Amino acid sequence: MIAQPPNSDYSDTLIIGAGISGLSAALALASDHQVTLLTKGRAGESATLYAQGGIAAVLDPADSFEEHVHDTLEAGAGLCHPETVDFVVRHGPGAIQRLIAMGVPFTREAGEEGPLSGFHLTREGGHSHRRIIHAADATGRAVETTLLEAARAHPNIRLLDQHVAIQLITAAKVAGKAPERDRCWGAYALHAPSGQVTGFGARTTLLATGGAGKVYLYTTNPDTATGDGIAMAYRAGCRVANMEFIQFHPTCLYHPEAKSFLISEAVRGEGGILRLANGDRFMPRHDERAELAPRDIVARAIDYEMKRTGADCVYLDITHQPQEFLEHHFPTIRAKCLEYGIDIATEPIPVVPAAHYTCGGIVTNLQGHTDLDGLFAVGETAHTGLHGANRLASNSLLEGLVLADSAQQAMRERTAQDAGEMPDIPGWDTSRVTESNELVVVAHDWAELRQFMWDYMGIVRTDKRLERAKRRLDMLLGEVEEYYARFTVTQDLIELRHLALVADLIIRSARSRRESRGLHYNQDYPGPETGRPPWDTVVYRTPDGHGRTEDLPIAGGSHGGKSEKTPNHQDAEDD
């Protein structure tokens, strides 16, 4: 290996994203790997930090793996991969045990103690049992801070914050030509405060970048959720699946000064009732499970009632619970609502649906392998088939824990196979760009993108809305790519470019699926398509750079990772 260029950096493993998946994998790998861990904002700023409800796992003797599997398949509306569901559910208790051993302060029942017993378990929509282990109503914060503290203390983990990933470094980039078999050697990332772009070289790279909620005007996601991993992997030649399935959380706090504050599913699990402004309870009219129906059903019911009545919001009523109960189980929610003058012990909470979770993502197998050798993905950025057409509540943190562990094992094996010197990483080319004096263009395009995605690609869709979204996006994509080619990169520009591509993947996938299923509801096709087996919508780039959207029937197992690019049935092609 020749001398390193001035703006390059090398380690055994590069992990992009420091939520539950990235931190879990980093801590496991660090026993014998030098790990570089990049996080876009301040360390710890991730979707995990804001997760309130908890982690679903079979911890009660009265519960069973079979019932958790059944509930997951039921919520997934026929698109879950059974092999994946079974794997994740059965490895759940072990994953929880690892968190307990690390000191995550899960809420216990009074006076009870035990390695996997004595914990308070709550119930959420779609679950047939109480199986959600939690730390009051701030589970994500408890998990994130525990893992982050351990990562900061580990000598083999280098945590670099405020680094925005731009693109993956492939063998083609290193060699300057297309090799016989492409592979990932790391990624370029911008240090936002300094403007410095560094090429981070690594034998294995893990994308744990989270979802893409910021593509919508209203979302429960943090500002970091701009689909970075999905966009970078797609550009590098990886398949992306089921991007039409965007989960809208039914209950986001509705207040002019509140920014995307989630009201946990657990509030409904503990008896919270959804009402209209006149006090009318409406969920029993929409589903026999009422407030405990899966999220897609509850979100559509709220959307329908708001449009029917012209209301700006609906109300979640938990006033039947005593104040002491609310203070113990929902201290964060109660305190936040009190900031806005809402006492949840005496008055209902105004709520609206908001974009919450990206059920699709980079196609992987159970070991996190993507289509690009050396590149792995896990968590919300990946598509394993666990969630199908709709994610069951509190299965997301579970997936992040379980599959981060299997991915780190596969990454360790891949690194051992490639123990020689890494190739020289070319420096970031700035020879053809200048500083921009038109940053207003980025701000305008960002606002336009999020608005039309909310208007046309929201909870309820039609063919006409999808066509309008595609026309507007095609124009916007051209503007963004022209701007990117001419001007020095900034964080806003990088994120806009990632989001615009992800929006395109969402729209193309939605146009391809001519049925209603789970989170994808199209009024022009109000039911699921019959006469054919359920399928995943798979999008990928052809060698000439065009995008192709095809269907891949689900045959009982995961189809991800290191497989042929071309699925079984062609559906449509998009340039």
XYZ file of C-alpha atoms in Angstrom:
575
model
C 0.000 0.000 0.000
C 1.388 3.394 -0.934
C 1.445 6.373 1.411
C -1.953 7.550 2.517
C -3.352 10.652 0.839
C -3.738 13.582 3.230
C -7.524 13.173 3.648
C -7.791 9.423 4.175
C -8.235 7.321 7.279
C -8.075 3.555 7.840
C -9.491 1.057 10.323
C -10.631 -2.566 10.351
C -14.298 -1.656 10.433
C -16.294 1.453 9.592
C -19.747 1.812 11.157
C -21.975 4.674 10.025
C -24.681 5.392 12.596
C -24.608 5.220 16.382
C -28.092 4.075 17.357
C -28.869 0.714 18.897
C -27.644 -1.244 15.841
C -24.392 0.622 15.245
C -23.399 0.766 18.908
C -24.267 -2.894 19.539
C -22.177 -4.034 16.561
C -19.294 -1.726 17.463
C -19.089 -3.011 21.035
C -19.121 -6.631 19.876
C -16.470 -6.085 17.174
C -14.185 -3.965 19.320
C -12.871 -6.970 21.250
C -10.450 -7.628 18.362
C -11.128 -4.914 15.746
C -10.245 -1.261 15.440
C -13.645 0.359 14.877
C -14.367 3.825 13.500
C -17.911 4.889 14.385
C -19.360 7.898 12.559
C -22.421 9.730 13.778
C -24.014 12.609 11.879
C -25.030 14.852 14.742
C -23.805 14.863 18.290
C -23.028 11.405 19.609
C -26.207 9.665 20.715
C -28.558 11.681 18.492
C -30.498 8.886 16.811
C -33.994 7.472 16.478
C -33.106 5.052 19.272
C -32.719 7.947 21.698
C -36.345 8.987 21.172
C -37.934 5.515 21.267
C -40.405 5.547 24.138
C -42.369 2.300 24.246
C -39.842 -0.524 24.612
C -38.578 -3.772 23.137
C -40.840 -6.698 22.257
C -39.595 -10.097 23.460
C -41.031 -13.290 24.920
C -40.187 -12.963 28.632
C -43.441 -14.080 30.277
C -43.933 -17.854 30.791
C -47.543 -17.402 29.664
C -46.304 -16.033 26.323
C -44.624 -18.032 23.538
C -42.376 -17.608 20.508
C -45.179 -18.952 18.344
C -47.578 -16.212 19.484
C -45.018 -13.443 18.978
C -44.319 -14.840 15.495
C -48.062 -14.983 14.772
C -48.604 -11.368 15.882
C -45.702 -10.180 13.718
C -46.965 -12.057 10.655
C -50.494 -10.771 11.223
C -49.327 -7.144 11.390
C -47.119 -7.618 8.320
C -50.135 -8.319 6.076
C -48.638 -11.282 4.247
C -45.258 -9.780 3.371
C -43.138 -10.864 6.353
C -40.406 -13.406 5.633
C -41.209 -16.273 8.030
C -37.579 -17.347 8.399
C -36.580 -13.839 9.471
C -39.476 -13.464 11.891
C -38.707 -16.788 13.566
C -34.979 -15.961 13.839
C -35.499 -12.525 15.382
C -38.216 -13.613 17.815
C -36.263 -16.625 19.103
C -33.110 -14.560 19.647
C -35.024 -11.815 21.462
C -34.650 -12.984 25.069
C -30.886 -13.405 24.663
C -30.591 -9.891 23.249
C -32.537 -8.489 26.210
C -30.292 -10.404 28.599
C -27.227 -8.707 27.093
C -28.763 -5.282 27.697
C -29.653 -6.178 31.276
C -26.075 -7.367 31.860
C -24.802 -4.016 30.564
C -26.949 -2.185 33.103
C -29.910 -0.866 31.109
C -32.398 0.151 33.847
C -35.574 -1.590 32.686
C -38.638 -1.005 34.868
C -39.257 -3.794 37.394
C -42.360 -4.936 39.198
C -42.310 -3.900 42.833
C -40.394 -6.380 45.003
C -39.525 -8.803 42.199
C -36.025 -9.672 40.983
C -34.590 -12.148 38.482
C -32.349 -12.391 35.400
C -35.249 -12.376 32.943
C -38.193 -12.110 35.330
C -39.612 -9.461 37.606
C -39.751 -6.829 34.878
C -42.866 -4.846 34.132
C -44.172 -5.783 30.688
C -46.643 -3.625 28.835
C -48.841 -4.349 25.829
C -49.082 -2.430 22.559
C -51.245 -2.529 19.435
C -51.175 -5.818 17.535
C -49.702 -7.840 20.436
C -51.694 -10.676 21.970
C -49.680 -10.562 25.235
C -47.872 -8.153 27.475
C -44.334 -8.591 26.143
C -42.878 -5.067 25.907
C -39.968 -4.607 28.319
C -39.322 -0.929 28.924
C -37.579 1.708 31.005
C -40.597 3.797 32.034
C -41.497 5.722 28.845
C -37.926 6.501 27.780
C -36.604 3.066 26.822
C -34.580 4.294 23.861
C -32.811 6.905 25.944
C -31.921 4.308 28.605
C -30.542 1.908 25.970
C -28.727 4.586 23.940
C -26.992 6.208 26.904
C -25.891 2.833 28.307
C -24.418 1.653 25.009
C -22.883 5.038 24.220
C -21.135 5.208 27.586
C -19.628 1.755 26.979
C -18.511 2.731 23.455
C -16.847 5.919 24.651
C -14.910 3.958 27.255
C -13.676 1.268 24.840
C -10.073 1.737 23.624
C -10.764 0.107 20.235
C -13.704 2.354 19.322
C -13.093 5.793 17.849
C -16.323 7.776 17.913
C -16.408 10.710 15.494
C -19.463 12.938 15.589
C -20.732 15.548 13.119
C -19.631 13.437 10.129
C -22.138 13.273 7.249
C -21.714 10.260 4.959
C -21.632 11.239 1.268
C -20.967 8.081 -0.727
C -19.511 4.599 -0.452
C -15.976 3.881 -1.658
C -16.141 0.947 -4.053
C -13.447 -1.077 -5.813
C -14.506 0.674 -9.015
C -13.765 4.044 -7.385
C -10.395 2.853 -6.106
C -9.322 1.280 -9.400
C -10.883 3.899 -11.648
C -12.706 1.221 -13.652
C -15.365 -1.440 -13.143
C -13.776 -4.556 -11.635
C -14.937 -8.116 -12.269
C -16.558 -8.141 -8.820
C -17.217 -4.883 -7.007
C -16.666 -4.448 -3.301
C -16.940 -1.760 -0.620
C -13.797 -0.268 0.951
C -15.414 2.356 3.200
C -17.069 5.725 2.658
C -16.454 9.434 2.177
C -17.840 11.676 4.895
C -18.005 15.430 5.472
C -16.983 16.865 8.833
C -19.720 19.485 8.890
C -18.058 22.118 11.142
C -14.801 22.234 9.145
C -16.006 21.346 5.661
C -13.315 18.666 5.426
C -14.164 15.510 3.436
C -12.310 12.364 4.508
C -12.144 8.974 2.870
C -12.622 6.409 5.624
C -11.138 3.130 4.407
C -12.179 -0.164 6.017
C -12.260 -3.877 5.236
C -15.902 -4.034 6.282
C -18.483 -1.252 6.390
C -21.781 -1.337 8.305
C -24.645 0.983 7.441
C -26.751 1.636 10.549
C -28.032 5.024 9.423
C -31.705 4.633 10.332
C -34.734 5.565 8.287
C -35.954 8.408 6.091
C -38.765 10.105 8.015
C -37.498 13.583 7.124
C -38.733 13.045 3.560
C -42.135 13.997 5.014
C -43.273 17.347 6.344
C -44.452 15.841 9.644
C -42.443 13.088 11.293
C -41.563 11.720 14.709
C -37.988 11.148 13.514
C -34.947 13.225 14.514
C -33.361 15.533 11.937
C -30.724 12.881 11.189
C -33.277 10.549 9.501
C -32.541 11.451 5.880
C -32.163 7.987 4.333
C -28.390 8.283 3.906
C -27.573 4.574 3.963
C -30.398 3.607 1.614
C -29.388 6.255 -0.938
C -25.669 5.429 -0.798
C -26.231 1.676 -1.089
C -28.616 2.092 -4.036
C -26.121 4.292 -5.877
C -23.435 1.639 -5.259
C -25.582 -1.053 -6.904
C -27.469 -2.636 -3.995
C -31.107 -3.656 -4.223
C -33.672 -1.776 -2.168
C -37.057 -3.299 -1.298
C -40.555 -2.286 -0.158
C -39.978 1.452 0.129
C -43.716 2.092 -0.354
C -44.337 0.907 3.205
C -43.803 3.983 5.370
C -45.339 3.620 8.806
C -47.190 6.617 10.177
C -47.370 6.587 13.953
C -50.979 7.301 14.906
C -50.276 9.556 17.870
C -47.858 12.445 17.596
C -48.479 15.369 19.961
C -50.418 18.125 18.179
C -49.310 21.530 19.423
C -47.937 24.531 17.504
C -44.800 24.649 19.649
C -44.148 20.896 19.904
C -41.661 19.482 17.411
C -42.485 15.898 16.496
C -43.037 14.591 20.017
C -44.309 11.011 20.051
C -47.064 9.810 22.375
C -46.092 6.192 22.973
C -48.153 3.233 21.802
C -48.030 2.104 25.428
C -50.533 4.831 26.370
C -53.127 2.959 24.321
C -51.770 -0.299 25.689
C -52.659 0.916 29.179
C -56.220 1.768 28.188
C -55.928 5.095 26.373
C -59.026 5.858 24.262
C -59.078 7.834 21.014
C -61.882 10.381 20.846
C -63.153 13.169 18.624
C -63.430 16.714 19.960
C -67.007 16.005 21.094
C -65.828 13.034 23.173
C -67.045 10.387 20.702
C -64.934 7.197 20.740
C -64.423 6.176 17.100
C -61.966 3.254 16.878
C -64.570 0.481 17.464
C -66.223 1.626 14.219
C -63.020 0.884 12.297
C -61.688 -2.338 13.867
C -62.847 -4.817 16.493
C -59.490 -4.414 18.274
C -60.250 -0.695 18.647
C -57.257 1.251 20.021
C -55.130 -1.923 20.077
C -55.354 -2.487 16.320
C -52.048 -2.342 14.389
C -50.665 1.081 13.602
C -51.649 1.202 9.941
C -55.317 0.680 10.836
C -55.287 3.232 13.664
C -53.463 5.844 11.557
C -55.904 5.457 8.651
C -58.862 5.646 11.036
C -57.569 8.911 12.508
C -56.872 10.291 9.036
C -60.407 9.357 7.930
C -62.073 10.932 10.987
C -60.035 14.144 10.667
C -60.990 14.487 6.992
C -64.621 13.540 7.671
C -65.056 16.111 10.435
C -62.581 18.752 9.244
C -60.726 18.516 12.556
C -57.053 19.405 12.971
C -56.485 16.525 15.396
C -58.117 13.844 17.549
C -57.667 13.229 21.267
C -56.062 10.421 23.272
C -57.747 10.053 26.655
C -55.875 8.329 29.511
C -57.646 10.248 32.311
C -59.174 7.045 33.743
C -55.729 6.113 35.127
C -54.751 7.626 38.500
C -52.113 10.350 38.560
C -49.657 8.113 40.436
C -49.858 5.506 37.664
C -49.197 8.122 34.989
C -46.259 9.596 36.888
C -44.704 6.140 37.237
C -45.333 4.758 33.746
C -45.293 7.891 31.574
C -43.107 10.486 33.315
C -41.547 11.814 30.083
C -44.876 12.158 28.269
C -46.549 13.745 31.264
C -43.721 16.261 31.741
C -43.619 17.191 28.054
C -47.394 17.694 27.901
C -47.290 19.840 31.046
C -44.766 22.092 29.268
C -47.551 22.870 26.807
C -50.252 23.240 29.442
C -51.773 19.773 29.017
C -52.315 17.719 32.186
C -52.851 14.176 30.910
C -54.328 13.157 34.270
C -57.295 15.482 33.770
C -57.576 16.181 30.011
C -57.064 14.277 26.762
C -53.935 14.716 24.612
C -54.350 16.260 21.126
C -52.682 13.933 18.594
C -52.179 13.484 14.826
C -50.421 10.805 12.736
C -46.830 11.481 11.577
C -44.280 9.604 9.468
C -42.488 7.264 11.835
C -40.740 4.204 10.406
C -39.301 3.042 7.080
C -40.289 -0.619 6.733
C -38.347 -1.067 3.493
C -34.651 -0.563 2.907
C -31.445 -2.141 1.646
C -31.977 -5.831 0.874
C -29.967 -7.991 3.290
C -29.941 -11.516 4.626
C -29.927 -12.510 8.308
C -26.203 -11.781 8.554
C -26.558 -8.242 7.227
C -24.900 -8.973 3.858
C -25.920 -6.603 1.070
C -25.348 -7.104 -2.669
C -21.970 -5.334 -2.383
C -19.138 -7.424 -0.955
C -17.792 -5.965 2.295
C -20.911 -3.848 2.867
C -23.406 -4.738 5.592
C -26.606 -3.046 6.736
C -28.751 -3.449 9.826
C -31.654 -1.754 11.595
C -34.146 0.593 9.978
C -31.924 1.189 6.955
C -32.122 -2.518 6.023
C -34.887 -4.718 4.652
C -34.768 -8.209 6.163
C -38.428 -9.108 5.715
C -39.188 -8.892 9.438
C -41.757 -6.112 9.175
C -43.527 -6.991 5.935
C -46.131 -4.413 4.955
C -46.442 -2.994 8.486
C -44.136 -3.117 11.507
C -45.502 -4.576 14.727
C -44.976 -2.137 17.600
C -41.642 -2.428 19.473
C -40.152 -4.937 17.022
C -37.737 -2.302 15.693
C -35.315 -2.118 18.631
C -35.536 -5.915 18.819
C -34.473 -6.236 15.179
C -31.618 -3.786 15.702
C -30.253 -5.787 18.624
C -30.620 -9.278 17.196
C -29.393 -8.607 13.668
C -26.536 -6.343 14.763
C -25.183 -9.367 16.603
C -25.445 -11.694 13.606
C -24.010 -8.989 11.311
C -20.970 -8.401 13.503
C -20.220 -12.126 13.432
C -20.365 -12.107 9.618
C -18.221 -8.965 9.494
C -15.605 -10.614 11.678
C -15.469 -13.575 9.296
C -15.204 -11.273 6.262
C -12.354 -9.288 7.808
C -10.441 -12.495 8.561
C -10.685 -13.472 4.886
C -9.214 -10.112 3.845
C -6.351 -9.590 6.303
C -3.916 -8.126 3.754
C -3.241 -4.479 3.046
C -6.100 -2.238 2.044
C -5.902 -0.320 -1.235
C -5.095 3.348 -1.326
C -8.238 5.485 -0.963
C -8.356 8.384 -3.444
C -8.850 11.842 -1.983
C -12.168 13.650 -2.433
C -12.120 15.490 -5.759
C -12.927 19.211 -5.468
C -11.315 20.290 -8.716
C -14.567 20.988 -10.552
C -16.692 22.656 -7.877
C -16.936 26.142 -6.404
C -18.514 27.701 -3.340
C -22.199 28.395 -3.844
C -23.823 31.793 -3.502
C -27.313 30.294 -4.017
C -27.964 28.271 -0.858
C -31.591 29.391 -1.073
C -32.012 26.771 -3.833
C -31.240 23.956 -1.353
C -33.631 25.362 1.245
C -36.418 25.790 -1.326
C -36.003 22.292 -2.803
C -35.924 20.745 0.679
C -39.210 22.438 1.649
C -40.895 21.571 -1.659
C -39.872 17.914 -1.432
C -41.255 17.392 2.063
C -44.495 19.217 1.260
C -45.440 17.273 -1.881
C -44.420 13.971 -0.296
C -46.815 14.744 2.554
C -49.594 15.815 0.182
C -49.302 13.002 -2.388
C -47.461 10.111 -0.714
C -49.039 10.134 2.742
C -51.344 7.748 4.585
C -53.885 7.489 1.724
C -52.751 7.527 -1.920
C -54.239 7.522 -5.421
C -52.729 6.949 -8.862
C -53.192 10.620 -9.701
C -51.383 11.734 -6.550
C -48.521 9.355 -7.316
C -48.220 10.742 -10.854
C -48.130 14.301 -9.539
C -45.453 13.382 -7.011
C -43.325 11.716 -9.705
C -43.522 14.703 -12.061
C -42.489 17.147 -9.359
C -39.732 14.891 -8.120
C -38.215 14.340 -11.570
C -37.779 18.106 -11.932
C -36.374 18.456 -8.430
C -33.923 15.556 -8.908
C -32.476 17.292 -11.948
C -31.969 20.521 -10.009
C -30.318 18.746 -7.083
C -27.908 16.730 -9.234
C -26.914 19.829 -11.217
C -26.276 21.736 -7.992
C -24.316 18.822 -6.512
C -22.060 18.679 -9.585
C -21.256 22.396 -9.480
C -20.847 23.344 -5.844
C -18.906 22.375 -2.735
C -20.821 19.886 -0.587
C -22.552 20.995 2.603
C -24.587 18.964 5.075
C -27.871 20.362 3.756
C -26.944 19.552 0.162
C -25.821 16.005 0.977
C -28.989 15.283 2.958
C -31.230 16.797 0.277
C -29.558 14.632 -2.379
C -30.035 11.501 -0.264
C -33.665 12.375 0.527
C -34.565 13.183 -3.068
C -33.326 9.767 -4.198
C -35.162 8.025 -1.358
C -38.347 9.900 -2.299
C -37.915 8.595 -5.840
C -37.549 5.028 -4.543
C -40.712 5.433 -2.440
C -42.749 6.826 -5.339
C -41.528 4.232 -7.852
C -42.293 1.419 -5.431
C -45.762 2.794 -4.663
C -46.605 3.155 -8.359
C -45.529 -0.428 -8.958
C -47.785 -1.895 -6.242
C -51.299 -1.860 -7.677
C -53.091 -3.000 -4.561
C -53.684 -1.876 -0.979
C -51.756 -3.797 1.654
C -50.578 -2.815 5.118
C -49.129 0.683 5.115
C -49.648 1.184 1.375
C -53.276 2.231 0.873
C -54.305 3.289 -2.636
C -57.947 4.283 -3.078
C -57.819 3.117 -6.711
C -57.014 -0.441 -5.544
C -58.786 -0.716 -2.153
C -57.869 -4.340 -1.437
C -54.952 -6.750 -1.815
C -54.376 -8.290 -5.229
C -55.609 -11.874 -5.404
C -54.601 -14.740 -7.644
C -50.861 -14.400 -7.101
C -48.530 -14.899 -4.116
C -47.499 -11.827 -2.084
C -44.370 -10.092 -3.364
C -41.687 -7.612 -2.403
C -41.158 -4.530 -4.562
C -37.455 -4.522 -5.455
C -35.664 -1.535 -7.001
C -32.101 -1.531 -8.299
C -29.809 0.145 -10.811
C -28.885 -1.520 -14.083
C -25.260 -1.339 -15.302
C -26.146 1.580 -17.578
C -27.341 3.594 -14.579
C -31.099 3.254 -15.139
C -33.424 2.270 -12.325
C -35.533 -0.869 -12.524
C -38.520 -1.823 -10.374
C -39.492 -5.496 -10.230
C -41.444 -7.950 -8.099
C -39.950 -10.778 -6.072
C -42.447 -13.341 -4.711
C -41.994 -14.243 -1.053
C -41.255 -17.952 -0.783
C -41.028 -18.405 2.953
C -37.578 -17.023 3.650
C -35.192 -14.112 3.307
C -33.934 -13.427 -0.211
C -31.366 -10.840 0.781
C -27.648 -10.475 0.429
C -25.110 -11.643 -2.120
C -27.665 -12.938 -4.599
C -28.450 -12.212 -8.212
C -29.571 -8.665 -8.932
C -32.460 -9.683 -11.182
C -35.656 -10.782 -9.365
C -38.145 -13.174 -10.909
C -40.854 -10.994 -12.446
C -40.311 -7.744 -14.267
C -42.870 -5.076 -13.465
C -41.675 -1.724 -14.728
C -38.611 0.246 -15.706
C -37.856 3.841 -14.743
C -35.029 6.001 -16.052
